[in-house]
Coordinates of C-alpha atoms and ligand atoms in Angstrom, one line a residue:
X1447 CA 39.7 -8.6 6.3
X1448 CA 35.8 -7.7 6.2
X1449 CA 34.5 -7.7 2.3
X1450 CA 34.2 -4.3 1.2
X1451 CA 31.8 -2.6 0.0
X1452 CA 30.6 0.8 -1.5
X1453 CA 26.9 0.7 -0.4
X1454 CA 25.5 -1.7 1.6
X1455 CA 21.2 -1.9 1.8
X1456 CA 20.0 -3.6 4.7
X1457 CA 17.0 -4.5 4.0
X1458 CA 15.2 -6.4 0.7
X1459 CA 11.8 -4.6 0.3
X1460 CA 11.2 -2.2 -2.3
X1461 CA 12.9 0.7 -1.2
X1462 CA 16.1 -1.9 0.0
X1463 CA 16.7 -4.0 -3.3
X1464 CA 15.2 -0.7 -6.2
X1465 CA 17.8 1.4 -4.1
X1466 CA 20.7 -1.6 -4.3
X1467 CA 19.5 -2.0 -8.0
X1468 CA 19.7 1.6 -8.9
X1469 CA 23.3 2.2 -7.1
X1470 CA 24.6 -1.4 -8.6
X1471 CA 23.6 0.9 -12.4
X1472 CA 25.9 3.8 -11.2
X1473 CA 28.6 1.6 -11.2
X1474 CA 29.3 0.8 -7.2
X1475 CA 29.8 -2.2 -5.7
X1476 CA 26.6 -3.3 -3.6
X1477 CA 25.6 -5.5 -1.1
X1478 CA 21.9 -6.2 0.5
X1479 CA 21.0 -7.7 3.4
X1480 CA 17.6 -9.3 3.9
X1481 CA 16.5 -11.7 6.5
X1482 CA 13.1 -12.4 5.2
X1483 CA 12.5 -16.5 5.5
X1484 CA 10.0 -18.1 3.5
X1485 CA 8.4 -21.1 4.5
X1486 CA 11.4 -23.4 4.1
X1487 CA 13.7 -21.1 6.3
X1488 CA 15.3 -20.0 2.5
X1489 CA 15.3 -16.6 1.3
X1490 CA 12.0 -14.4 -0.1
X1491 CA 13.3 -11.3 -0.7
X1492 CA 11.0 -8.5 -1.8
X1493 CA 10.1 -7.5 1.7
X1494 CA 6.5 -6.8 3.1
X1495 CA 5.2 -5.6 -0.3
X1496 CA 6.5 -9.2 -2.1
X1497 CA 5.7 -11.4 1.1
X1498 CA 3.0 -10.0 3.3
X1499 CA 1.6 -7.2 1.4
X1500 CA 1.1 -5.7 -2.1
X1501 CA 1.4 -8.6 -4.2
X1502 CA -0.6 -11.1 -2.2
X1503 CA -3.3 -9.1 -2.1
X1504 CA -3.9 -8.1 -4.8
X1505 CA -3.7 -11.5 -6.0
X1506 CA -6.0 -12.7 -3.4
X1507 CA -8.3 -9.5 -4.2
X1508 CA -8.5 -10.8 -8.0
X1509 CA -9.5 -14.7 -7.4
X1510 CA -12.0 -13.3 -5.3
X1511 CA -13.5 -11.1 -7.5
X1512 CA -13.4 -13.8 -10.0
X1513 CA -15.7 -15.6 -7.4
X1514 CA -17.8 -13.2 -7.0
X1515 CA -18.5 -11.8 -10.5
X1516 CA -19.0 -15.6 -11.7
X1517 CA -21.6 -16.1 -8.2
X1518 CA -23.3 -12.6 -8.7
X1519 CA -22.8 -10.9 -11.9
X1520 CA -21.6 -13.2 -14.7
X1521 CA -25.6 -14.0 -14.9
X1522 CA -26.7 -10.5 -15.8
X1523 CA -24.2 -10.8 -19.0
X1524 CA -26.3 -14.4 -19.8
X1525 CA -23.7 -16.4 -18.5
X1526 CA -25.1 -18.9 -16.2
X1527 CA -22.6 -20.7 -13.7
X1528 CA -24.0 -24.0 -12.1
X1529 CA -21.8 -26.2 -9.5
X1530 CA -19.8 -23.1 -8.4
X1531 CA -17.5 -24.0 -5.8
X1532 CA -14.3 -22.7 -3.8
X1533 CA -10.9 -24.4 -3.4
X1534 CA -9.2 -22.0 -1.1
X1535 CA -6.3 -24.2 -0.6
X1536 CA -6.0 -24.1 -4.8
X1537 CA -6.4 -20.1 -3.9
X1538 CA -4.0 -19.3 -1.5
X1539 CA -1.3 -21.9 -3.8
X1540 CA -2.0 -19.6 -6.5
X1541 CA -1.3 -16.4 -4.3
X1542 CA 1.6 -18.2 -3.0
X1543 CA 2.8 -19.1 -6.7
X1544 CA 2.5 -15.5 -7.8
X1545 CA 5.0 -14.4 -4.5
X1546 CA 7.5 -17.1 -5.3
X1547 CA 7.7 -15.3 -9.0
X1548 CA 8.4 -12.1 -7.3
X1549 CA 10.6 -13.5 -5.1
X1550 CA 12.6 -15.0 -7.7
X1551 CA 12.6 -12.4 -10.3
X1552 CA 14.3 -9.7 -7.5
X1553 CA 16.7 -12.8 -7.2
X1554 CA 17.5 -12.9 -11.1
X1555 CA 17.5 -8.9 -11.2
X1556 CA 20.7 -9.2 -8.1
X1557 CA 22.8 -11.3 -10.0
X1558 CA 22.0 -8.8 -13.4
X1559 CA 23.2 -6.2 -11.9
X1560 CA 25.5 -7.8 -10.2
X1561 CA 24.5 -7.3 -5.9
X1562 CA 25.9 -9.2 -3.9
X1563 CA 23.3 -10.5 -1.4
X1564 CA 23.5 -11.6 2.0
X1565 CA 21.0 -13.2 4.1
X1566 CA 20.1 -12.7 7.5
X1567 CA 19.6 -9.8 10.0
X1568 CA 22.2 -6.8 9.5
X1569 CA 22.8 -4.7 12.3
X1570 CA 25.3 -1.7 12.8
X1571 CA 28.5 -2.9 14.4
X1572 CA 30.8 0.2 14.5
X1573 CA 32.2 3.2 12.3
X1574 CA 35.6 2.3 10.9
X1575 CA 37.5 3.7 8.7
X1576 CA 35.2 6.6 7.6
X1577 CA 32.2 3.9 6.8
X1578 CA 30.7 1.4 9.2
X1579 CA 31.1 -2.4 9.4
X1580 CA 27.6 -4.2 9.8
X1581 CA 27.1 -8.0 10.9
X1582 CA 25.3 -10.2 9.3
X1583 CA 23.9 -12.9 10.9
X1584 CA 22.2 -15.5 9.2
X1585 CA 23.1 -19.2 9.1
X1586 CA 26.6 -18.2 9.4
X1587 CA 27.8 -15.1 10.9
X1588 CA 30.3 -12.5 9.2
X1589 CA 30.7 -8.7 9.4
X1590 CA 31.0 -6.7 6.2
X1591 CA 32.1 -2.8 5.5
X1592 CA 30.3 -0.4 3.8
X1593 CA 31.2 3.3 2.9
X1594 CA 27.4 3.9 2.6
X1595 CA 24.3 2.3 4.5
X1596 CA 21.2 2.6 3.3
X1597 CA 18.6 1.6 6.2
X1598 CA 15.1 0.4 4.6
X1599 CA 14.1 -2.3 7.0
X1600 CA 10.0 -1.6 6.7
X1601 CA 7.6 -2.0 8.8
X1602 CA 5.7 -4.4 10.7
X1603 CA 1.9 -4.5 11.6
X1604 CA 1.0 -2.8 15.7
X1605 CA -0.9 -4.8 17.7
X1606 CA -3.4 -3.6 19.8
X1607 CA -2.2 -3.3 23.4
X1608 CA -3.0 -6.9 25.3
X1609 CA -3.9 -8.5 22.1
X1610 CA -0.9 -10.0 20.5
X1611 CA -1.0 -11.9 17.0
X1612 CA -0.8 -15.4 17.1
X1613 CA -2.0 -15.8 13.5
X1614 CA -4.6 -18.1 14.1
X1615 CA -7.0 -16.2 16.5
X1616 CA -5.7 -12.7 15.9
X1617 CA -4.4 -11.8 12.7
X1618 CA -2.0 -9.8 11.4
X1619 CA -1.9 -8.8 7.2
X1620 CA 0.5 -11.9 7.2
X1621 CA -2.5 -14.1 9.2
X1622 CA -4.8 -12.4 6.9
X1623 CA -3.3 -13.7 4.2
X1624 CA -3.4 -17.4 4.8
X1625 CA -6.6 -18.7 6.5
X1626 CA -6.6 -21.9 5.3
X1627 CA -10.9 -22.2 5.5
X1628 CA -13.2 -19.1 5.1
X1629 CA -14.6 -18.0 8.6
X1630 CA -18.1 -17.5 9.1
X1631 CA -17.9 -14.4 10.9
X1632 CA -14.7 -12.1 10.4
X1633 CA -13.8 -9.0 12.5
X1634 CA -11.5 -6.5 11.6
X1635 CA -10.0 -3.6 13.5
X1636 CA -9.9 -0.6 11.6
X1637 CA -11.2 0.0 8.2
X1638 CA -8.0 1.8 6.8
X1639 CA -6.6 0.2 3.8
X1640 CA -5.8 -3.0 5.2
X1641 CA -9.1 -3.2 6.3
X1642 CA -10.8 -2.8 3.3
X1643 CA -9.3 -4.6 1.2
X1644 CA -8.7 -8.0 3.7
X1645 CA -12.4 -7.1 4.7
X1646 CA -13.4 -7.6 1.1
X1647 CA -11.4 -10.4 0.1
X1648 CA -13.0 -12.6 3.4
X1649 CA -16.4 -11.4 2.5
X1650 CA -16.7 -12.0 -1.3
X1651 CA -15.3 -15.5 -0.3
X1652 CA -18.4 -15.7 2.1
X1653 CA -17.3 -14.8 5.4
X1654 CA -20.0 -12.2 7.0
X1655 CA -17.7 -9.2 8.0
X1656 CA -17.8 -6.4 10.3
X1657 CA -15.1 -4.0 10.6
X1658 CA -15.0 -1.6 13.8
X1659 CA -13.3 1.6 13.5
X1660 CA -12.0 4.3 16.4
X1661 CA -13.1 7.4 13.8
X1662 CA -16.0 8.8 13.3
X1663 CA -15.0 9.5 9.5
X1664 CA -14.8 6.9 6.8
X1665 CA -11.7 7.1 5.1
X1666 CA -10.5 10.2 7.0
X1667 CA -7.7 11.0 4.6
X1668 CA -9.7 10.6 1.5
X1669 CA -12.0 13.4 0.0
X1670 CA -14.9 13.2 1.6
X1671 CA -17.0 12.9 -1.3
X1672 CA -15.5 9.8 -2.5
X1673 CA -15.5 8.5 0.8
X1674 CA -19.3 8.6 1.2
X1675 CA -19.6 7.0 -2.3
X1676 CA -17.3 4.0 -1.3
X1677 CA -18.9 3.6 1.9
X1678 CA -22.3 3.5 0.5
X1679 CA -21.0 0.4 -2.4
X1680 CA -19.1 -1.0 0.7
X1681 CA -22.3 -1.0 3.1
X1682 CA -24.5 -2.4 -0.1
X1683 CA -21.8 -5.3 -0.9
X1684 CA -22.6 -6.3 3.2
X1685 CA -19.1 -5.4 4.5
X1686 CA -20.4 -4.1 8.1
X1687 CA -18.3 -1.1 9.1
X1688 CA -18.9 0.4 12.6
X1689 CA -17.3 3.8 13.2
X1690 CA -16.6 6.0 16.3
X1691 CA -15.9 3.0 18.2
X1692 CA -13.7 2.7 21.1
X1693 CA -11.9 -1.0 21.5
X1694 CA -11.8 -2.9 25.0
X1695 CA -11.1 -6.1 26.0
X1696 CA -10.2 -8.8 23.0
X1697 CA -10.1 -12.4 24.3
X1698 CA -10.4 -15.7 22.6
X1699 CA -11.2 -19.6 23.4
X1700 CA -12.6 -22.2 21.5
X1701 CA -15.3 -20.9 20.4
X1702 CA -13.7 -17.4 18.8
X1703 CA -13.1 -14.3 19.2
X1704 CA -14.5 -11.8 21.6
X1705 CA -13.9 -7.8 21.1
X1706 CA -15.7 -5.4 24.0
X1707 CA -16.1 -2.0 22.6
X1708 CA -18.1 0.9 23.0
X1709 CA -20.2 2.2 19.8
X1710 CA -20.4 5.8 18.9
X1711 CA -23.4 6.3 20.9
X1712 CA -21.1 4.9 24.2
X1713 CA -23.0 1.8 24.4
X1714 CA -21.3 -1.4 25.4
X1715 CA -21.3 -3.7 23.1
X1716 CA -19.5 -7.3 22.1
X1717 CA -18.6 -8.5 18.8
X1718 CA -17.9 -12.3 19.0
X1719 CA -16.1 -13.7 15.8
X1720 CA -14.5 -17.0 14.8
X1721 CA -11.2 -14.6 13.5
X1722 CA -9.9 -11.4 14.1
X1723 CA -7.7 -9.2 11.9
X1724 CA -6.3 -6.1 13.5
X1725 CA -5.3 -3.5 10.4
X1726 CA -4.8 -0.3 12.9
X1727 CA -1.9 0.9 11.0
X1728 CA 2.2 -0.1 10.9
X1729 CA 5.6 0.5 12.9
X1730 CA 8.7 1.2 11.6
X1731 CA 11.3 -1.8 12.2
X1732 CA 14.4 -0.8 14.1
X1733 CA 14.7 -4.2 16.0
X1734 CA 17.7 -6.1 15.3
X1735 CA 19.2 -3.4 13.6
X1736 CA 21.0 -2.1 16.6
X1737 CA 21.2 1.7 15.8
X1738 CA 22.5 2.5 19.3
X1739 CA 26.1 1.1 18.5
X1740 CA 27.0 3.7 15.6
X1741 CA 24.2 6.7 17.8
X1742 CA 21.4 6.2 14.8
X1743 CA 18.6 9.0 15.6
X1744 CA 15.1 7.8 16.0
X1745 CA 12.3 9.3 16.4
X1746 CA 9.9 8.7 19.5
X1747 CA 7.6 6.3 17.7
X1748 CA 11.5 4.2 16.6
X1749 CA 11.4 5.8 13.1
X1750 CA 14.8 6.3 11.5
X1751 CA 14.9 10.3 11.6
X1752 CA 15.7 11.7 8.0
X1753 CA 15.6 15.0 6.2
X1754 CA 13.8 15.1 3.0
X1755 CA 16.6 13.8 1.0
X1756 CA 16.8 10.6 3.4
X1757 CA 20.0 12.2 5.1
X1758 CA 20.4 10.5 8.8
X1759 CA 21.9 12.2 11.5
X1760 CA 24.9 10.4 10.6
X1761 CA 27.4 10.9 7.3
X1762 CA 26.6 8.3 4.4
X1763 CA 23.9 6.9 6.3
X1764 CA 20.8 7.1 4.8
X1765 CA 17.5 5.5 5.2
X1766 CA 13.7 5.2 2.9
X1767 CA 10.8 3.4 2.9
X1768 CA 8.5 2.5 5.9
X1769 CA 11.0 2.8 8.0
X1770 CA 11.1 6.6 7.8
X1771 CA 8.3 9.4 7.2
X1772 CA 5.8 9.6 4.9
X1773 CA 3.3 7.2 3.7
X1774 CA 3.8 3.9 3.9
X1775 CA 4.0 2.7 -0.1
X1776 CA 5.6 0.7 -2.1
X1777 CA 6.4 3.2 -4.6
X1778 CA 7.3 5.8 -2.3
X1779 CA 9.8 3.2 -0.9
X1780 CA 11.4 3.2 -4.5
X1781 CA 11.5 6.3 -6.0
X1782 CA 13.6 7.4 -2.2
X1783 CA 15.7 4.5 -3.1
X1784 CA 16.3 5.2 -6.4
X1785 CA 16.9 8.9 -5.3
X1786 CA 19.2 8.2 -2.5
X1787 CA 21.9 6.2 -5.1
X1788 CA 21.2 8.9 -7.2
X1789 CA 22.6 10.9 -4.2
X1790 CA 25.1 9.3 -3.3
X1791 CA 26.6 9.1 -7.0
X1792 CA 26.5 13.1 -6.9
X1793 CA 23.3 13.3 -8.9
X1794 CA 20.2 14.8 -8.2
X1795 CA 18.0 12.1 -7.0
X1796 CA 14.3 13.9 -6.7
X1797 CA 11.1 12.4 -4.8
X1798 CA 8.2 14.6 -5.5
X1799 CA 5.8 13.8 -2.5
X1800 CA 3.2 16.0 -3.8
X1801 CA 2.5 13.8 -6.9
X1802 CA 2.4 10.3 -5.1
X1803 CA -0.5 8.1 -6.0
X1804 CA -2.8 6.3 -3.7
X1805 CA -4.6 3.2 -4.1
X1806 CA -7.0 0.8 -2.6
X1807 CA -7.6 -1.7 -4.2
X1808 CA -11.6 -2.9 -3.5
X1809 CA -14.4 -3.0 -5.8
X1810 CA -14.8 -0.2 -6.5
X1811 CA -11.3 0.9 -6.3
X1812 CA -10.2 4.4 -4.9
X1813 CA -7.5 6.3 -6.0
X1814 CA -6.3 10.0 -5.4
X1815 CA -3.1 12.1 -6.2
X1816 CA -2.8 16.0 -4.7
X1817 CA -5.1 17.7 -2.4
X1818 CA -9.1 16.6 -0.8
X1819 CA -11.4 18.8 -1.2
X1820 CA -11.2 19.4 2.9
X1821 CA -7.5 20.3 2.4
X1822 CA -8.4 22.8 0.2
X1823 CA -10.6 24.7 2.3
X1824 CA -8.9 24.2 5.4
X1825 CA -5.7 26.1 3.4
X1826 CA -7.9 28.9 2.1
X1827 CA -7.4 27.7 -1.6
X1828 CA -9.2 28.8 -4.1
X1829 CA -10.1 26.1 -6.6
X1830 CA -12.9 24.9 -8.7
X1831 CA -14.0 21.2 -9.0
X1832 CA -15.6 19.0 -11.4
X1833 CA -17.0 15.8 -11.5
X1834 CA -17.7 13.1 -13.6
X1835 CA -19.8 9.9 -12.7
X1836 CA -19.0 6.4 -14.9
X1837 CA -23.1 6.3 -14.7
X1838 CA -22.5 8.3 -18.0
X1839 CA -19.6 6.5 -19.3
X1840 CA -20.0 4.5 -22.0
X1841 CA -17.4 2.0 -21.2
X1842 CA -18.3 1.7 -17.4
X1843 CA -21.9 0.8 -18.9
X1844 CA -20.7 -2.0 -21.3
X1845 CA -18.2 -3.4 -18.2
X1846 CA -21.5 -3.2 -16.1
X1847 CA -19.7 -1.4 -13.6
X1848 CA -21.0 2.6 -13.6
X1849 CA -20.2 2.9 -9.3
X1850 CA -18.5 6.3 -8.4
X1851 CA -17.0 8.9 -10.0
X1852 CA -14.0 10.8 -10.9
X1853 CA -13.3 14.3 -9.4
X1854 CA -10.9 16.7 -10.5
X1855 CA -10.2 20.1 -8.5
X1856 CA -8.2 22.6 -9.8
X1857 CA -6.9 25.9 -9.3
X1858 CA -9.7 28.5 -9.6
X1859 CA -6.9 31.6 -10.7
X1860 CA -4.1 29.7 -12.9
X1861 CA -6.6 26.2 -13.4
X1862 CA -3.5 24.3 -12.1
X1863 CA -4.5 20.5 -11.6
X1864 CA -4.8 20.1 -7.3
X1865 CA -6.0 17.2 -6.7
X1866 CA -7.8 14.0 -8.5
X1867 CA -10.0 11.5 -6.5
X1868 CA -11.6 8.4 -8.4
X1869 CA -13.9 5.9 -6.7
X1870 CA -15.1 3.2 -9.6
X1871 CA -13.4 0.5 -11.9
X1872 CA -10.3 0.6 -12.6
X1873 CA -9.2 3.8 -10.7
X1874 CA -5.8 2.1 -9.9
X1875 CA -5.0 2.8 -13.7
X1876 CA -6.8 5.6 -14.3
X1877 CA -5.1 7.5 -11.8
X1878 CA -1.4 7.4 -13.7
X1879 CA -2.8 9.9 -16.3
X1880 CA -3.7 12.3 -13.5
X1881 CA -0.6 12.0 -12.0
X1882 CA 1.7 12.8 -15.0
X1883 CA -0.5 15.4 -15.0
X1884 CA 0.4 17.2 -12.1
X1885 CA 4.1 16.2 -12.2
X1886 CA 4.1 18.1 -15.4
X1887 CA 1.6 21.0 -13.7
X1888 CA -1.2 20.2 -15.8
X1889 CA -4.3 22.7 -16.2
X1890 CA -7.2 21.1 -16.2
X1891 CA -8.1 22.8 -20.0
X1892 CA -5.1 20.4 -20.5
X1893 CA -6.8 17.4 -20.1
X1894 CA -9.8 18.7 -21.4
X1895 CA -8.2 19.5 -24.9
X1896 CA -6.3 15.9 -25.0
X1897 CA -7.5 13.3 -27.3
X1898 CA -9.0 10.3 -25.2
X1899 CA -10.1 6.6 -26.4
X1900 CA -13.0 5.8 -26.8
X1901 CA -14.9 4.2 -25.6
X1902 CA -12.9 3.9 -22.5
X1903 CA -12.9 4.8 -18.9
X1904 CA -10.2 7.8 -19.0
X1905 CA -12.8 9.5 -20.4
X1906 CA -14.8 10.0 -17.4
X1907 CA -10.9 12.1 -16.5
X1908 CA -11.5 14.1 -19.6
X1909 CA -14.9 14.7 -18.7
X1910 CA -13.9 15.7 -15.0
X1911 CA -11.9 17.8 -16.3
X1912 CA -14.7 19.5 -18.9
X1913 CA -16.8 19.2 -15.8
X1914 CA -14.1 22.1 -13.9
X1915 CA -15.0 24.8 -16.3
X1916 CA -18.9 23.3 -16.3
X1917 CA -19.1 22.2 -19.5
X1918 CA -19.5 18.4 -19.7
X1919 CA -20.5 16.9 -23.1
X1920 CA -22.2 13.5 -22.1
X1921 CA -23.5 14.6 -19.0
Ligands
FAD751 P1 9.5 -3.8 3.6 O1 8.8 -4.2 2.3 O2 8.9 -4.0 4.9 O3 10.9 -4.5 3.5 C1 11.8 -4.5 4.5 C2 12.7 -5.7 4.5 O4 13.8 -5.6 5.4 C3 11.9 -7.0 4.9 O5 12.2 -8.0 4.1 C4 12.5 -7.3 6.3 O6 12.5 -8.6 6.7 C5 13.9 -6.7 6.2 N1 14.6 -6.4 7.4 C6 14.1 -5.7 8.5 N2 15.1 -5.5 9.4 C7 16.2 -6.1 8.9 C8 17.5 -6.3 9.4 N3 17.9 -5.7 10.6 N4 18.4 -7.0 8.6 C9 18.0 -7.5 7.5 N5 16.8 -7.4 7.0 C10 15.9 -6.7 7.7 N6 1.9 -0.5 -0.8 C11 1.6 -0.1 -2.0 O7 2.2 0.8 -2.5 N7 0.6 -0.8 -2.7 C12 -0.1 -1.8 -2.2 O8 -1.0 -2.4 -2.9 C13 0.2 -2.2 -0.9 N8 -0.5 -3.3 -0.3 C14 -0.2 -3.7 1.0 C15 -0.9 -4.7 1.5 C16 -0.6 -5.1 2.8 C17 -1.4 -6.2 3.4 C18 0.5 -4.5 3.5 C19 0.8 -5.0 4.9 C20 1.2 -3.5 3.0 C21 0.9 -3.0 1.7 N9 1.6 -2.0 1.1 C22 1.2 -1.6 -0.2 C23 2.6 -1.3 1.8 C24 4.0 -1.8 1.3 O9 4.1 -3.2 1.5 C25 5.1 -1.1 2.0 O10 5.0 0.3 1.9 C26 6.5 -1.5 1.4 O11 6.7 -2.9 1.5 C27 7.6 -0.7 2.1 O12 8.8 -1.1 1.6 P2 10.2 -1.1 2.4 O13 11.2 -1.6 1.5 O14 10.3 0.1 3.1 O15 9.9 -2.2 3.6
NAI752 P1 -4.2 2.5 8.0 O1 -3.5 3.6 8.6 O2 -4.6 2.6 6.6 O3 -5.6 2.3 8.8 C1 -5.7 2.1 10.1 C2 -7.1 2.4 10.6 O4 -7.2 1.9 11.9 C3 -7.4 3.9 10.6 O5 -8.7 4.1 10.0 C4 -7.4 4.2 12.1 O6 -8.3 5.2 12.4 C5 -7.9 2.9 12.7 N1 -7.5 2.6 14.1 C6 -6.3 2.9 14.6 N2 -6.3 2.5 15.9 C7 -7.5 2.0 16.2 C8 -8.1 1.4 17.3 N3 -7.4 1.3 18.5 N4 -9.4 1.0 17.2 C9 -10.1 1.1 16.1 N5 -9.6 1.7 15.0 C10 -8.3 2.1 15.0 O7 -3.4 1.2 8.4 P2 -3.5 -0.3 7.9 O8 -4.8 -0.6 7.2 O9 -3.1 -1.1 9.0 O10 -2.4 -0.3 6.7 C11 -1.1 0.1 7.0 C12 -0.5 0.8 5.9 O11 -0.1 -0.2 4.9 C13 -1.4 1.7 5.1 O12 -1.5 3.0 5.7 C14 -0.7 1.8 3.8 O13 0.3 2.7 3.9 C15 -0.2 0.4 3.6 N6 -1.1 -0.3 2.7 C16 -1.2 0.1 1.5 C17 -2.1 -0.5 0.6 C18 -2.3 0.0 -0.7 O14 -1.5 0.9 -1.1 N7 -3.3 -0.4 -1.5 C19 -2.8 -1.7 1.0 C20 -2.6 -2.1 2.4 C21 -1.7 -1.4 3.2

């Protein structure tokens, strides 16, 4: 007989093993199933955020600010650095130190709560019995029962059509991620967040970097405001960004890479580079997980179809993370998989996709929860905004980082918190604050009247928020 269980997670990312955790809590007996292999064919689960994404890069993104505050700034501060130089096998070891720590603490937190983990590729098998058996095929093969399945099998990065990634000539985030030498000349494929961020890393280390993007907009999702102030610290720091482009052909030999495009102005034009990282967005995975044999609805781009409480078409079948709608985070991963064992316990698991936080993570770091500016408007909102630039914070000045701003907009009748937008240090952090405030529906005067630290950069919030009802005090 197949083992039994109650729920069964394929998938180890963050939505697959914080939903496994969470139900494991509520008392029912789990299993996940993740077929992620790290470099010695043994299990890394975590998913893309643990692997190929989050954690990596942001550790690569701090050793190579370290880099380049001690090569550029550390001498402003009187600090002079002589002999600096760059191990980037030491580097990427480090980065691949900090995964391995993240790999092994979701291992310790599966046998705390006591899931039982299976690894290889699940895939649906049949319905039986009311629930559904899945195989799992890994190094041995065995099919197991679940009266729930929770789908959260990510996503993987699209390629560009006729330009696959082979990881050493055209990369993907996981190529991006492990070039074992700094390239002299770097070219990226869309400066979405990917972009950015791999864009940065490569160029503080000292590769020149240029970065060609199909939209005429910078940041086209961001408010437009702090858009144009990133893009003008991004242009200054020497990233090149090129956008309204259209891609051609991309082909590669031994000396590099070649990309034909046409600029915004329809010239043709070539970019020749010694690597290539394409960052034009993600695809759900569905591959492997053979949703035909139980009738699994997908959508037309091979998303699992779900309702907003993560419902499939079919009973007890549920499915978060990248692999459904909605944007592709981390945290919005967990807080459906959290919800959806919630659900499935009877309780009232609650994602509220209004309040979800955005982050990129370059210097300086942007970070937004709620409505742009250009959302506003387009919906006939009316709303008042204030802004507050970390030129006059006190703090920013003594980090000797003052870039950007932070902008609050709120609701011009009831002063209801819309939307907050931060470009400038430490925006990743500063951001929490504005999002417990709109989860609690914060008026701006709210903030305005807290007590803030000082000297510290949440006070450029408080000031933002002064700044709604125009009354600033240090600026
Ligand atoms: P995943 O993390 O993709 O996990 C899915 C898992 O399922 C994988 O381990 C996969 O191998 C496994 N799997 C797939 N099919 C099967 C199958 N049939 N059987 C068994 N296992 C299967 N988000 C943020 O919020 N913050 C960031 O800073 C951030 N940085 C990022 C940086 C990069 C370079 C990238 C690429 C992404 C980044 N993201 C970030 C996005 C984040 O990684 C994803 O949103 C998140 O990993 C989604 O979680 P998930 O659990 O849905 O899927
Ligand atoms: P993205 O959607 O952020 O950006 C893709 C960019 O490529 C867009 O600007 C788009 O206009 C452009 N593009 C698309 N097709 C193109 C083409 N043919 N030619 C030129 N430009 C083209 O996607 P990205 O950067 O690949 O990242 C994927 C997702 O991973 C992000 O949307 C995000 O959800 C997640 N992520 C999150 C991070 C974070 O939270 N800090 C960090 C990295 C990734």
């Amino acid at each position: 007989m197949n083992k039994q269980f109650d729920v069964i997670v394929i998938g180890g990312g963050p939505g697959g093993y914080i939903a496994a955790i969470r139900a494991a809590q509520l008392g029912f007996n789990v299993a996940c199933i993740d077929e992620w292999k790290n470099a010695k064919g043994g299990p890394a689960l975590g998913g893309t955020c643990t692997n190929t994404g989050c954690i990596p890069s942001k550790a690569l993104l701090q050793s190579s600010e370290y880099y380049e505050h001690a090569g550029k700034h550390f001498s402003a501060h009187g600090i002079e650095v002589k002999g600096l130089s760059l191990d980037v096998a030491k580097m990427l070891g480090r980065k691949d130190t900090v995964v391995k720590q993240n790999n092994d603490g979701i291992v310790y937190l599966f046998k705390k709560n006591k899931v039982t983990f299976f690894h290889g590729r699940g895939s649906f098998v049949a319905v039986k019995d009311g629930g559904y058996d899945i195989q799992v095929a890994g190094a041995a093969e065995e099919t197991i029962s679940g009266k729930h399945v929770i789908v959260a099998t990510g996503s993987s990065a699209r390629a560009l059509p006729g330009a696959p990634f082979d990881e050493e000539n055209i990369l993907s985030n996981d190529g991006a991620l492990r070039m074992g030498a700094v390239p002299q000349k770097l070219g990226l494929i869309g400066s979405g967040v990917i972009g950015l961020e791999m864009g940065s890393v490569w160029r503080r280390l000292g590769a020149e970097v240029t970065i060609l993007e199909g939209l005429p907009a910078f940041l086209g999702a961001v408010d437009q405001q702090i858009a144009k102030e990133a893009y003008k610290a991004f242009v200054k720091q020497g990233l090149k960004i090129e956008l309204g482009v259209k891609v051609g052909e991309i082909t590669f030999g031994k000396k590099g890479v070649s990309v034909a495009y046409a600029d915004a102005k329809g010239q043709a034009q070539t970019l020749s580079v010694d690597k290539l990282i394409v960052s034009i967005g993600r695809v759900a995975n569905t591959i492997g997980l053979a949703p035909e044999a139980v009738g699994l609805k997908l959508d037309e781009r091979g998303a699992v179809v779900v309702d907003d409480e993560c419902k499939t078409n079919l009973p007890n079948v549920w499915a978060v993370g990248d692999v459904v709608r909605g944007p592709m985070l981390a945290h919005k991963a967990e807080e459906e998989g959290v919800a959806v064992a919630e659900r499935i316990a009877g309780q009232h698991g609650h994602v509220d996709f209004n309040t979800i936080p955005w982050v990129i993570y370059t210097n300086p770091e942007i970070a937004w929860v709620g409505q742009t500016e250009e959302q506003l408007k387009a919906a006939g909102r009316a709303y008042r905004a204030g802004t507050f630039p970390f030129m006059a914070n006190g703090r920013a000045r003594a980090l000797g980082d003052t870039t950007g701003m932070v902008k609050m907009l709120a609701d011009a009748g009831t002063d209801e918190i819309l939307g907050v937008h931060i470009v400038g240090p430490f925006a990743s952090e500063l951001i929490a604050e504005c999002v417990v405030a709109m989860a609690f529906r914060a008026s701006a005067e709210d903030i305005a009247r807290i007590c803030h630290a000082h000297p510290s950069l949440s006070e450029a919030t408080k000031e933002a928020a002064l700044a709604v009802d125009k009354r600033t005090l240090n600026f």
